[in-house]
Short mmCIF file of C-alpha atoms (C1' of nucleotides) in Angstrom, two decimals:
data_model
loop_
_atom_site.label_atom_id
_atom_site.label_comp_id
_atom_site.label_asym_id
_atom_site.label_seq_id
_atom_site.Cartn_x
_atom_site.Cartn_y
_atom_site.Cartn_z
CA MET A 17 -5.81 -33.21 -16.15
CA LYS A 18 -7.82 -30.24 -17.24
CA PHE A 19 -8.91 -27.80 -14.57
CA THR A 20 -11.61 -25.20 -14.88
CA VAL A 21 -11.06 -21.80 -13.34
CA LYS A 22 -13.05 -22.79 -10.32
CA ASP A 23 -11.03 -25.97 -9.88
CA LEU A 24 -7.79 -24.12 -10.02
CA ALA A 25 -9.05 -21.35 -7.78
CA THR A 26 -10.18 -23.88 -5.19
CA MET A 27 -6.96 -25.84 -5.37
CA ALA A 28 -4.74 -22.83 -5.01
CA GLY A 29 -6.95 -20.95 -2.61
CA VAL A 30 -7.34 -17.85 -4.70
CA SER A 31 -10.33 -16.20 -6.31
CA ILE A 32 -11.38 -16.66 -9.92
CA LYS A 33 -10.87 -12.94 -10.35
CA THR A 34 -7.25 -13.38 -9.47
CA LEU A 35 -6.84 -15.96 -12.22
CA TYR A 36 -8.42 -13.61 -14.74
CA HIS A 37 -6.10 -10.91 -13.61
CA TYR A 38 -3.01 -13.08 -13.93
CA HIS A 39 -4.17 -14.11 -17.37
CA LYS A 40 -4.66 -10.51 -18.41
CA ILE A 41 -1.22 -9.43 -17.31
CA GLY A 42 0.34 -12.55 -18.76
CA LEU A 43 1.55 -13.94 -15.47
CA LEU A 44 -0.31 -17.25 -15.69
CA MET A 45 -1.72 -18.31 -19.04
CA PRO A 46 -4.27 -21.13 -19.40
CA SER A 47 -2.94 -24.24 -21.09
CA GLU A 48 -6.02 -24.24 -23.27
CA VAL A 49 -8.82 -21.88 -24.16
CA GLY A 50 -12.05 -23.36 -25.51
CA GLU A 51 -13.93 -21.89 -28.45
CA SER A 52 -16.38 -20.27 -26.10
CA GLY A 53 -13.52 -18.56 -24.29
CA TYR A 54 -13.47 -20.90 -21.31
CA ARG A 55 -10.03 -21.20 -19.78
CA TYR A 56 -8.55 -24.52 -18.79
CA TYR A 57 -5.37 -25.12 -16.84
CA GLY A 58 -3.09 -28.11 -16.37
CA LEU A 59 -0.78 -29.41 -13.67
CA GLN A 60 2.07 -27.23 -14.88
CA GLU A 61 -0.04 -24.17 -14.36
CA LEU A 62 -1.04 -25.30 -10.89
CA LYS A 63 2.59 -25.62 -9.93
CA ARG A 64 3.46 -22.31 -11.48
CA LEU A 65 0.61 -20.71 -9.58
CA GLN A 66 1.92 -22.18 -6.34
CA GLU A 67 5.24 -20.57 -7.04
CA ILE A 68 3.63 -17.27 -7.91
CA LEU A 69 1.77 -17.29 -4.62
CA PHE A 70 4.95 -17.99 -2.74
CA TYR A 71 6.54 -14.83 -4.08
CA LYS A 72 3.34 -12.89 -3.66
CA GLU A 73 3.39 -13.78 0.03
CA LEU A 74 6.79 -12.13 0.11
CA ASP A 75 5.23 -8.92 -1.21
CA VAL A 76 7.01 -9.21 -4.53
CA PRO A 77 5.07 -7.16 -7.12
CA LEU A 78 3.44 -9.24 -9.85
CA VAL A 79 5.55 -7.61 -12.56
CA GLU A 80 8.70 -8.77 -10.83
CA ILE A 81 7.32 -12.25 -10.30
CA LYS A 82 6.80 -12.41 -14.03
CA GLN A 83 10.41 -11.41 -14.61
CA LEU A 84 11.49 -14.10 -12.17
CA PHE A 85 10.10 -16.74 -14.51
CA ASP A 86 11.56 -15.10 -17.58
CA GLU A 87 15.03 -14.45 -16.24
CA GLU A 88 16.12 -17.22 -13.92
CA SER A 89 19.03 -15.32 -12.48
CA THR A 90 17.12 -12.57 -10.71
CA ARG A 91 15.71 -14.91 -8.07
CA VAL A 92 18.39 -14.46 -5.45
CA TYR A 93 18.60 -10.77 -6.16
CA THR A 94 14.86 -10.32 -5.72
CA LEU A 95 14.79 -12.27 -2.49
CA GLU A 96 17.66 -10.26 -1.07
CA LYS A 97 16.01 -7.05 -2.14
CA GLN A 98 12.82 -8.01 -0.32
CA ARG A 99 14.89 -8.92 2.70
CA THR A 100 16.48 -5.50 3.03
CA LEU A 101 13.12 -3.93 2.32
CA PHE A 102 11.61 -5.80 5.24
CA MET A 103 14.46 -4.81 7.51
CA LYS A 104 13.86 -1.17 6.72
CA LYS A 105 10.15 -1.52 7.29
CA ILE A 106 10.73 -3.16 10.64
CA ASP A 107 13.02 -0.29 11.56
CA ARG A 108 10.48 2.26 10.53
CA TYR A 109 7.62 0.62 12.40
CA GLN A 110 9.69 0.41 15.54
CA GLN A 111 10.32 4.13 15.36
CA LEU A 112 6.66 4.85 14.75
CA ILE A 113 5.77 2.78 17.78
CA GLN A 114 8.14 4.93 19.82
CA THR A 115 6.54 8.08 18.48
CA ILE A 116 3.10 6.78 19.36
CA ASP A 117 4.22 5.87 22.85
CA MET A 118 5.58 9.35 23.37
CA SER A 119 2.38 10.91 22.17
CA LEU A 120 0.26 8.67 24.34
CA ASN A 121 2.46 9.50 27.29
CA TYR A 122 1.94 13.20 26.78
CA THR A 123 -1.77 12.68 26.56
CA ARG A 124 -1.81 10.53 29.65
CA LYS A 125 -0.07 13.23 31.65
CA GLY A 126 -2.57 15.73 30.43
CA GLU A 127 0.16 17.74 28.78
CA ASN A 128 -0.15 18.84 25.25
CA MET A 129 3.55 18.87 24.60
CA ASP A 130 3.07 17.52 21.13
CA ASN A 131 5.10 20.44 19.85
CA GLN A 132 8.11 18.17 19.69
CA LEU A 133 6.24 15.57 17.74
CA MET A 134 4.31 17.90 15.49
CA PHE A 135 5.62 21.44 15.58
CA LYS A 136 2.93 24.08 15.39
CA GLY A 137 4.75 27.03 16.86
CA PHE A 138 4.53 28.78 20.23
CA GLY A 139 1.68 30.60 21.83
CA SER A 140 3.37 33.80 23.00
CA LYS A 141 6.39 36.04 22.60
CA ASP A 142 7.77 34.83 25.91
CA GLU A 143 7.71 31.23 24.86
CA TRP A 144 9.62 32.23 21.78
CA LYS A 145 12.16 34.12 23.84
CA ASP A 146 12.74 31.04 25.96
CA ALA A 147 13.16 28.86 22.93
CA LEU A 148 15.64 31.22 21.34
CA GLU A 149 17.59 32.10 24.44
CA GLU A 150 20.45 29.68 23.98
CA GLN A 151 20.93 30.57 20.37
CA VAL A 152 20.81 34.29 21.03
CA ASN A 153 23.37 34.03 23.79
CA HIS A 154 25.65 32.00 21.63
CA LEU A 155 25.54 34.53 18.82
CA LYS A 156 26.23 37.32 21.23
CA GLU A 157 29.15 35.65 22.94
CA ALA A 158 30.78 34.15 19.89
CA TYR A 159 30.18 36.86 17.32
CA ASN A 160 28.94 39.82 19.31
CA VAL A 161 25.78 39.88 17.25
CA GLU A 162 22.66 41.23 18.89
CA LEU A 163 19.21 39.91 18.07
CA ASP A 164 16.21 41.89 19.20
CA THR A 165 13.77 39.33 20.52
CA ASN A 166 11.26 42.03 21.30
CA ALA A 167 10.62 42.65 17.63
CA ILE A 168 9.09 39.20 17.33
CA ASP A 169 5.74 38.83 15.62
CA VAL A 170 4.51 35.57 17.06
CA ASP A 171 2.36 34.49 14.13
CA LYS A 172 4.96 35.32 11.56
CA MET A 173 7.65 33.67 13.62
CA ASN A 174 5.58 30.50 13.91
CA MET A 175 5.04 30.45 10.19
CA MET A 176 8.72 30.94 9.41
CA ALA A 177 9.73 28.35 11.96
CA ILE A 178 7.35 25.75 10.64
CA GLU A 179 8.62 26.28 7.14
CA ALA A 180 12.22 26.13 8.29
CA LYS A 181 11.66 22.93 10.20
CA ASN A 182 9.93 21.25 7.32
CA PHE A 183 12.63 22.38 4.94
CA THR A 184 15.33 20.90 7.11
CA ASP A 185 13.33 17.71 7.55
CA GLN A 186 13.03 17.36 3.81
CA MET A 187 16.71 17.89 3.23
CA ALA A 188 17.50 15.31 5.89
CA GLU A 189 15.23 12.84 4.17
CA PHE A 190 16.86 13.49 0.81
CA LEU A 191 20.20 12.77 2.38
CA ARG A 192 18.97 9.60 4.08
CA ASN A 193 17.44 8.35 0.84
CA GLY A 194 20.67 8.84 -1.03
CA VAL A 195 19.29 11.56 -3.28
CA LYS A 196 22.31 13.22 -4.85
CA TYR A 197 23.13 16.83 -4.02
CA ASP A 198 22.55 17.98 -7.60
CA ASP A 199 19.22 16.19 -8.06
CA VAL A 200 16.48 18.41 -9.47
CA SER A 201 14.04 17.69 -6.68
CA VAL A 202 16.60 18.73 -4.09
CA GLN A 203 17.40 21.89 -6.00
CA ASN A 204 13.74 22.72 -6.34
CA THR A 205 13.16 22.27 -2.67
CA VAL A 206 15.93 24.74 -1.88
CA LYS A 207 14.74 27.21 -4.50
CA ASN A 208 11.26 27.12 -3.07
CA HIS A 209 12.70 27.66 0.36
CA LEU A 210 14.66 30.72 -0.77
CA HIS A 211 11.71 31.99 -2.71
CA PHE A 212 9.59 31.71 0.38
CA LEU A 213 12.13 33.59 2.49
CA ASN A 214 12.42 36.40 -0.04
CA LYS A 215 8.68 36.69 -0.25
CA ASN A 216 8.46 37.09 3.51
CA GLY A 217 10.84 39.89 4.16
CA HIS A 218 14.03 37.87 4.48
CA ALA A 219 16.02 38.97 1.45
CA ILE A 220 18.48 36.22 0.69
CA SER A 221 20.31 35.46 -2.55
CA GLN A 222 21.68 32.09 -3.54
CA GLU A 223 25.09 33.38 -2.60
CA ASP A 224 23.90 34.55 0.79
CA TYR A 225 22.38 31.17 1.33
CA LEU A 226 25.59 29.41 0.40
CA ASN A 227 27.45 31.54 2.90
CA GLN A 228 24.88 30.76 5.52
CA THR A 229 25.27 27.02 5.09
CA LYS A 230 29.03 27.49 5.32
CA PHE A 231 28.58 29.47 8.49
CA PHE A 232 26.40 26.71 9.95
CA LEU A 233 29.08 24.20 9.11
CA GLN A 234 31.84 26.16 10.77
CA ASP A 235 29.90 27.30 13.80
CA ASP A 236 29.80 24.67 16.54
CA PHE A 237 26.37 25.48 17.82
CA HIS A 238 24.66 25.31 14.46
CA ARG A 239 26.67 22.42 13.08
CA GLN A 240 25.83 20.30 16.10
CA MET A 241 22.21 21.29 15.82
CA LEU A 242 22.07 20.05 12.24
CA GLU A 243 24.21 17.01 12.80
CA SER A 244 22.16 15.91 15.76
CA GLN A 245 19.13 15.81 13.54
CA GLN A 246 20.86 13.83 10.84
CA THR A 247 24.50 12.89 10.55
CA GLY A 248 26.06 14.57 7.54
CA LEU A 249 23.31 17.13 7.11
CA ALA A 250 25.50 20.20 7.69
CA TYR A 251 27.88 19.01 4.98
CA TYR A 252 25.12 18.00 2.60
CA LEU A 253 23.53 21.45 2.80
CA VAL A 254 26.76 23.15 1.75
CA HIS A 255 27.18 20.83 -1.22
CA VAL A 256 23.63 21.38 -2.31
CA ALA A 257 23.99 25.15 -2.01
CA GLU A 258 27.19 25.12 -4.04
CA THR A 259 25.45 23.40 -6.92
CA LEU A 260 22.48 25.72 -7.13
CA MET B 26 -1.77 36.04 6.81
CA LYS B 27 -3.06 34.67 3.56
CA PHE B 28 -1.12 31.87 1.96
CA THR B 29 -1.37 30.72 -1.62
CA VAL B 30 -1.28 27.03 -2.39
CA LYS B 31 2.38 27.24 -3.21
CA ASP B 32 3.14 29.04 0.04
CA LEU B 33 1.37 26.44 2.06
CA ALA B 34 2.88 23.59 0.09
CA THR B 35 6.36 24.99 0.62
CA MET B 36 5.80 25.62 4.29
CA ALA B 37 4.43 22.19 4.99
CA GLY B 38 6.68 20.33 2.61
CA VAL B 39 3.93 18.75 0.56
CA SER B 40 2.96 19.07 -3.08
CA ILE B 41 0.24 21.35 -4.37
CA LYS B 42 -1.48 18.24 -5.66
CA THR B 43 -1.76 17.02 -2.12
CA LEU B 44 -3.51 20.22 -1.06
CA TYR B 45 -6.00 19.85 -3.88
CA HIS B 46 -6.62 16.33 -2.83
CA TYR B 47 -7.19 17.25 0.81
CA HIS B 48 -9.56 19.96 -0.32
CA LYS B 49 -11.51 17.57 -2.50
CA ILE B 50 -11.98 15.02 0.26
CA GLY B 51 -12.75 17.74 2.77
CA LEU B 52 -9.76 17.10 4.99
CA LEU B 53 -8.29 20.58 4.75
CA MET B 54 -10.48 23.38 3.41
CA PRO B 55 -9.06 26.76 2.35
CA SER B 56 -10.01 29.63 4.61
CA GLU B 57 -10.97 31.60 1.55
CA VAL B 58 -11.63 30.95 -2.11
CA GLY B 59 -11.32 33.85 -4.56
CA GLU B 60 -13.78 34.50 -7.32
CA SER B 61 -11.41 32.96 -9.80
CA GLY B 62 -11.27 29.79 -7.77
CA TYR B 63 -7.87 30.47 -6.20
CA ARG B 64 -7.51 28.90 -2.78
CA TYR B 65 -6.06 30.78 0.15
CA TYR B 66 -5.15 29.38 3.54
CA GLY B 67 -4.49 30.91 6.95
CA LEU B 68 -2.42 30.06 10.00
CA GLN B 69 -5.13 27.80 11.35
CA GLU B 70 -4.96 25.71 8.22
CA LEU B 71 -1.18 25.51 8.39
CA LYS B 72 -1.40 24.14 11.90
CA ARG B 73 -4.12 21.74 10.97
CA LEU B 74 -2.02 20.56 8.06
CA GLN B 75 0.91 19.96 10.37
CA GLU B 76 -1.30 17.78 12.49
CA ILE B 77 -2.62 15.93 9.47
CA LEU B 78 0.91 15.17 8.35
CA PHE B 79 1.78 13.87 11.78
CA TYR B 80 -0.97 11.27 11.57
CA LYS B 81 -0.18 10.54 7.96
CA GLU B 82 3.35 9.67 8.97
CA LEU B 83 1.80 7.11 11.26
CA ASP B 84 0.06 5.52 8.28
CA VAL B 85 -3.36 6.60 9.48
CA PRO B 86 -5.72 6.67 6.47
CA LEU B 87 -6.92 10.13 5.51
CA VAL B 88 -10.54 9.23 6.22
CA GLU B 89 -9.64 8.37 9.78
CA ILE B 90 -7.59 11.52 10.17
CA LYS B 91 -10.68 13.42 9.19
CA GLN B 92 -12.68 11.64 11.86
CA LEU B 93 -9.99 12.47 14.38
CA PHE B 94 -10.75 16.14 13.93
CA ASP B 95 -14.49 15.61 14.04
CA GLU B 96 -14.62 13.32 17.05
CA GLU B 97 -12.00 14.30 19.59
CA SER B 98 -12.24 11.12 21.58
CA THR B 99 -10.97 8.69 18.97
CA ARG B 100 -7.40 9.97 19.14
CA VAL B 101 -6.06 7.57 21.73
CA TYR B 102 -7.99 4.73 20.19
CA THR B 103 -6.55 5.42 16.76
CA LEU B 104 -3.01 5.67 18.04
CA GLU B 105 -3.34 2.41 19.90
CA LYS B 106 -4.84 0.74 16.87
CA GLN B 107 -1.88 1.83 14.76
CA ARG B 108 0.43 0.57 17.44
CA THR B 109 -0.90 -2.96 17.41
CA LEU B 110 -1.01 -2.82 13.63
CA PHE B 111 2.71 -2.02 13.55
CA MET B 112 3.47 -4.80 16.00
CA LYS B 113 1.72 -7.27 13.74
CA LYS B 114 3.53 -5.98 10.69
CA ILE B 115 6.87 -6.29 12.42
CA ASP B 116 5.97 -9.84 13.34
CA ARG B 117 5.01 -10.66 9.81
CA TYR B 118 8.12 -9.14 8.27
CA GLN B 119 10.31 -11.04 10.68
CA GLN B 120 8.69 -14.27 9.59
CA LEU B 121 9.07 -13.37 5.94
CA ILE B 122 12.74 -12.68 6.51
CA GLN B 123 13.06 -16.15 7.99
CA THR B 124 11.33 -17.66 5.00
CA ILE B 125 13.64 -15.81 2.65
CA ASP B 126 16.67 -16.96 4.57
CA MET B 127 15.52 -20.55 4.36
CA SER B 128 14.94 -20.26 0.66
CA LEU B 129 18.31 -18.63 0.08
CA ASN B 130 19.94 -21.37 2.14
CA TYR B 131 18.39 -24.06 0.01
CA THR B 132 19.56 -22.31 -3.11
CA ARG B 133 23.04 -21.86 -1.74
CA LYS B 134 23.32 -25.57 -1.05
CA GLY B 135 22.16 -26.28 -4.55
CA GLU B 136 19.17 -28.15 -3.21
CA ASN B 137 15.75 -27.44 -4.49
CA MET B 138 13.99 -28.37 -1.29
CA ASP B 139 11.53 -25.58 -1.69
CA ASN B 140 8.75 -28.14 -1.33
CA GLN B 141 8.43 -27.14 2.31
CA LEU B 142 8.21 -23.49 1.42
CA MET B 143 6.03 -23.83 -1.62
CA PHE B 144 4.48 -27.26 -1.94
CA LYS B 145 4.27 -28.51 -5.49
CA GLY B 146 3.97 -32.25 -4.92
CA PHE B 147 6.40 -35.11 -5.30
CA GLY B 148 8.12 -36.45 -8.38
CA SER B 149 7.51 -40.17 -8.04
CA LYS B 150 5.40 -42.84 -6.40
CA ASP B 151 8.28 -43.74 -4.09
CA GLU B 152 8.59 -40.24 -2.78
CA TRP B 153 4.93 -40.33 -2.01
CA LYS B 154 5.27 -43.66 -0.23
CA ASP B 155 8.01 -42.21 1.96
CA ALA B 156 5.96 -39.19 2.76
CA LEU B 157 2.92 -41.25 3.69
CA GLU B 158 4.72 -44.00 5.55
CA GLU B 159 4.23 -42.71 9.05
CA GLN B 160 0.57 -42.01 8.54
CA VAL B 161 -0.06 -45.39 6.93
CA ASN B 162 1.63 -47.21 9.78
CA HIS B 163 -0.32 -45.28 12.33
CA LEU B 164 -3.62 -46.13 10.69
CA LYS B 165 -2.67 -49.75 10.50
CA GLU B 166 -1.55 -50.03 14.10
CA ALA B 167 -4.24 -47.97 15.69
CA TYR B 168 -7.24 -48.92 13.58
CA ASN B 169 -6.10 -51.90 11.52
CA VAL B 170 -6.90 -50.02 8.34
CA GLU B 171 -4.89 -50.86 5.25
CA LEU B 172 -4.06 -48.27 2.62
CA ASP B 173 -2.77 -49.45 -0.72
CA THR B 174 0.04 -47.10 -1.57
CA ASN B 175 0.63 -48.88 -4.85
CA ALA B 176 -2.60 -47.57 -6.26
CA ILE B 177 -1.21 -44.05 -6.18
CA ASP B 178 -1.49 -41.90 -9.28
CA VAL B 179 1.30 -39.39 -8.74
CA ASP B 180 -0.21 -36.49 -10.65
CA LYS B 181 -3.61 -36.90 -9.11
CA MET B 182 -2.08 -37.30 -5.67
CA ASN B 183 -0.09 -34.10 -6.10
CA MET B 184 -3.17 -32.25 -7.15
CA MET B 185 -5.22 -33.51 -4.23
CA ALA B 186 -2.41 -32.79 -1.81
CA ILE B 187 -1.92 -29.25 -3.03
CA GLU B 188 -5.60 -28.58 -2.70
CA ALA B 189 -5.70 -30.12 0.75
CA LYS B 190 -2.75 -28.10 1.94
CA ASN B 191 -4.16 -24.86 0.65
CA PHE B 192 -7.53 -25.63 2.18
CA THR B 193 -5.99 -26.24 5.57
CA ASP B 194 -3.87 -23.11 5.24
CA GLN B 195 -6.94 -21.06 4.51
CA MET B 196 -8.82 -22.46 7.47
CA ALA B 197 -5.87 -21.73 9.72
CA GLU B 198 -5.81 -18.18 8.48
CA PHE B 199 -9.52 -17.76 9.09
CA LEU B 200 -8.97 -18.95 12.63
CA ARG B 201 -6.00 -16.64 13.18
CA ASN B 202 -7.93 -13.68 11.84
CA GLY B 203 -10.80 -14.32 14.19
CA VAL B 204 -13.26 -15.15 11.44
CA LYS B 205 -16.20 -16.80 13.15
CA TYR B 206 -16.94 -20.45 12.45
CA ASP B 207 -20.29 -19.64 10.86
CA ASP B 208 -19.03 -16.87 8.61
CA VAL B 209 -20.15 -17.22 4.98
CA SER B 210 -16.65 -17.05 3.58
CA VAL B 211 -15.55 -19.90 5.82
CA GLN B 212 -18.57 -21.95 4.87
CA ASN B 213 -17.97 -21.32 1.20
CA THR B 214 -14.37 -22.38 1.47
CA VAL B 215 -15.42 -25.68 3.01
CA LYS B 216 -18.18 -26.20 0.47
CA ASN B 217 -15.76 -25.63 -2.36
CA HIS B 218 -13.40 -28.06 -0.76
CA LEU B 219 -16.06 -30.76 -0.51
CA HIS B 220 -17.24 -30.00 -4.00
CA PHE B 221 -13.73 -30.46 -5.25
CA LEU B 222 -13.34 -33.77 -3.46
CA ASN B 223 -16.60 -35.09 -4.82
CA LYS B 224 -15.68 -34.04 -8.30
CA ASN B 225 -12.43 -35.94 -8.05
CA GLY B 226 -13.59 -39.37 -7.04
CA HIS B 227 -13.66 -38.84 -3.29
CA ALA B 228 -17.33 -39.07 -2.49
CA ILE B 229 -17.91 -37.23 0.76
CA SER B 230 -21.09 -35.75 2.18
CA GLN B 231 -21.24 -32.95 4.70
CA GLU B 232 -21.99 -35.55 7.33
CA ASP B 233 -19.01 -37.64 6.31
CA TYR B 234 -16.88 -34.56 6.50
CA LEU B 235 -18.13 -33.71 9.96
CA ASN B 236 -17.27 -37.22 11.10
CA GLN B 237 -13.87 -36.90 9.58
CA THR B 238 -13.09 -33.69 11.44
CA LYS B 239 -14.27 -35.40 14.63
CA PHE B 240 -12.00 -38.32 13.90
CA PHE B 241 -9.07 -35.96 13.38
CA LEU B 242 -9.81 -34.34 16.71
CA GLN B 243 -9.93 -37.62 18.59
CA ASP B 244 -7.01 -39.31 16.87
CA ASP B 245 -3.67 -38.27 18.36
CA PHE B 246 -1.70 -38.41 15.14
CA HIS B 247 -4.05 -36.21 13.16
CA ARG B 248 -4.94 -33.85 15.96
CA GLN B 249 -1.30 -33.13 16.62
CA MET B 250 -0.67 -32.66 12.92
CA LEU B 251 -3.37 -30.01 12.75
CA GLU B 252 -2.54 -28.40 16.06
CA SER B 253 1.12 -28.13 15.18
CA GLN B 254 0.18 -26.08 12.17
CA GLN B 255 -2.09 -23.80 14.15
CA THR B 256 -3.20 -24.06 17.73
CA GLY B 257 -6.94 -24.63 17.88
CA LEU B 258 -7.29 -25.68 14.28
CA ALA B 259 -8.55 -29.22 14.99
CA TYR B 260 -11.28 -27.78 17.19
CA TYR B 261 -12.16 -25.01 14.79
CA LEU B 262 -12.64 -27.46 11.93
CA VAL B 263 -15.20 -29.46 13.90
CA HIS B 264 -17.15 -26.36 14.81
CA VAL B 265 -17.17 -25.19 11.23
CA ALA B 266 -18.29 -28.59 9.97
CA GLU B 267 -21.11 -28.69 12.51
CA THR B 268 -22.50 -25.40 11.24
CA LEU B 269 -22.51 -26.28 7.55
"C1'" DA C 27 -34.25 -30.32 -23.53
"C1'" DT C 28 -34.03 -28.01 -19.56
"C1'" DG C 29 -32.33 -26.14 -15.37
"C1'" DA C 30 -28.52 -25.17 -12.36
"C1'" DG C 31 -24.43 -23.73 -11.86
"C1'" DG C 32 -20.14 -21.95 -14.29
"C1'" DT C 33 -17.99 -18.60 -17.07
"C1'" DC C 34 -17.41 -14.77 -20.30
"C1'" DT C 35 -16.48 -9.61 -21.03
"C1'" DT C 36 -17.04 -4.93 -19.58
"C1'" DC C 37 -17.34 -1.16 -16.48
"C1'" DC C 38 -16.63 1.11 -12.22
"C1'" DC C 39 -14.18 1.22 -7.66
"C1'" DT C 40 -10.44 1.17 -4.22
"C1'" DA C 41 -5.76 5.10 -1.57
"C1'" DA C 42 -3.17 8.84 -2.17
"C1'" DG C 43 -1.93 11.33 -5.05
"C1'" DG C 44 1.47 12.04 -9.86
"C1'" DA C 45 1.72 13.64 -14.66
"C1'" DG C 46 0.21 16.49 -18.03
"C1'" DA C 47 -3.03 19.33 -20.97
"C1'" DG C 48 -5.25 23.55 -21.88
"C1'" DA C 49 -7.08 27.60 -20.20
"C1'" DG C 50 -7.42 31.29 -16.99
"C1'" DT C 51 -5.29 34.60 -13.30
"C1'" DC C 52 -2.07 37.43 -10.55
"C1'" DA C 53 1.36 40.83 -9.84
"C1'" DA C 54 5.31 43.24 -11.32
"C1'" DT C 55 7.88 45.26 -14.92
"C1'" DG C 56 8.79 48.02 -19.13
"C1'" DC D 8 -1.31 50.15 -19.59
"C1'" DA D 9 -0.14 46.14 -21.53
"C1'" DT D 10 2.76 42.44 -21.51
"C1'" DT D 11 5.09 38.73 -19.40
"C1'" DG D 12 6.33 35.16 -16.39
"C1'" DA D 13 4.95 32.73 -12.69
"C1'" DC D 14 1.06 30.78 -10.68
"C1'" DT D 15 -3.37 28.30 -10.48
"C1'" DC D 16 -7.61 26.29 -12.16
"C1'" DT D 17 -10.23 21.93 -13.80
"C1'" DC D 18 -10.07 17.75 -16.24
"C1'" DT D 19 -8.58 13.23 -17.45
"C1'" DC D 20 -5.73 9.26 -17.20
"C1'" DC D 21 -2.46 6.31 -14.45
"C1'" DT D 22 -0.58 3.61 -10.58
"C1'" DT D 23 -1.61 -2.08 -7.36
"C1'" DA D 24 -3.99 -6.16 -7.16
"C1'" DG D 25 -7.77 -7.29 -7.73
"C1'" DG D 26 -13.55 -6.84 -5.81
"C1'" DG D 27 -18.31 -6.29 -7.24
"C1'" DA D 28 -21.93 -6.35 -10.27
"C1'" DA D 29 -24.38 -6.60 -14.77
"C1'" DG D 30 -25.89 -9.03 -18.68
"C1'" DA D 31 -25.04 -12.52 -21.79
"C1'" DC D 32 -23.41 -16.99 -22.79
"C1'" DC D 33 -21.82 -21.99 -21.90
"C1'" DT D 34 -21.63 -26.93 -20.00
"C1'" DC D 35 -23.09 -30.78 -17.93
"C1'" DA D 36 -26.24 -33.86 -15.65
"C1'" DT D 37 -30.80 -35.29 -15.40
#
DNA sequence: ATGAGGTCTTCCCTAAGGAGAGAGTCAATG
DNA sequence: CATTGACTCTCTCCTTAGGGAAGACCTCAT
């Protein structure tokens, strides 16, 4: 039983290129190589290829498939890893479908209320006043702090708001992905955020920032705002700020 | 409002590399480029970037995002396309999860019954006889045709069976994917299949093959075998064979 | 021996950037 | 005013799993 590349490719339903590739990366070696360089495969190789293709169907990377043959024990682990991966993907796609449906609904109604899906700021000072009303009232009632909403520069406000939103989104994603509070990438993200604030007229030191996160944690309005976006976020932010 | 690359990257929560990339492919151009080559962006660009990132989150390829800005009308179409794409992916992942569960179950029971999940042939002539029994009886009863199961060469039989299974799988996938019966890739797959058969002692012309597919369609046992794998497959095979 | 079909290696290409090198630039500080 | 530190430029290579093509070489059947 000596198969040429074409034989094997036909039998297994893959391309000859694929066989070359697997040879090159050492995933499936020919049982024999002629003097002219022709590759020949045997039954063993056909069976091994079948197994390779099984794992490939499960989206297992070729490198890992190779390890599967080298180290028996990782089989169950790999399969379970793929399983949880698929679960997460399904979750994600279901959420994306929801997002799409919302967007299509907005479009269908003729509204352009995509601001909730993709925040690009508000068009006028009055819109900003509306958006901030609740927060301003809360600060006034709870702390007797006055904010002058007439001093708003719409463009600048939009810019700051977009940055703030994206910053918070990123921190939430770090938290969701289990990135530790003292990870460099987290720290850099915060530093960039502070740098950006300082550069744009909002003087804020690392200490100030730490105090701010603590304030957000203690204040009901702000804590709930953060926690409604991502459970644990208000607490995470404090820990990150403490480690700066 | 003139943002440097770092400003914009911070605000939007992307890397500077990403901005370069978008510039290079013409997806997001700077509003201004200094003499030294420094890129500067404005508010418009920030908003555009926000929109780009929204579509990117939905796995829309950058080329298509670019088209979205050029041709207004494709927005709904693109969103709906992504939606059905996600539905299909969810479907696929759910099936893969089932496959994994089956495989893990086999492993847990200590059995190695993976032959149904990844066919690699049988170990002995007797196993083959068992597997073929039903088919042999059917042929005998319905057509009075005798098959000598003692003449079986196990290795060769395994090889032929693996090829046959993969061939049928490929045809089923063509059908599922809406590949037309006269598509070159379909035709080539069949030609390779016939070539393989001829090379391995099963003389069969294109005409013979056409007759065989017709027989499979008319014979209950074989038609149901094909149709249970993929609805429409028995019919598809005849059409393909007629166009060879 | 010849022709047809198979096979070899090598190079470039894909999507969306990441990593890093080496050189040039900007703005603020001493 | 010059230095310095942070920032930015272009360039090349790298990632997955092969696809496509070029140009040369090989094998087998007639």
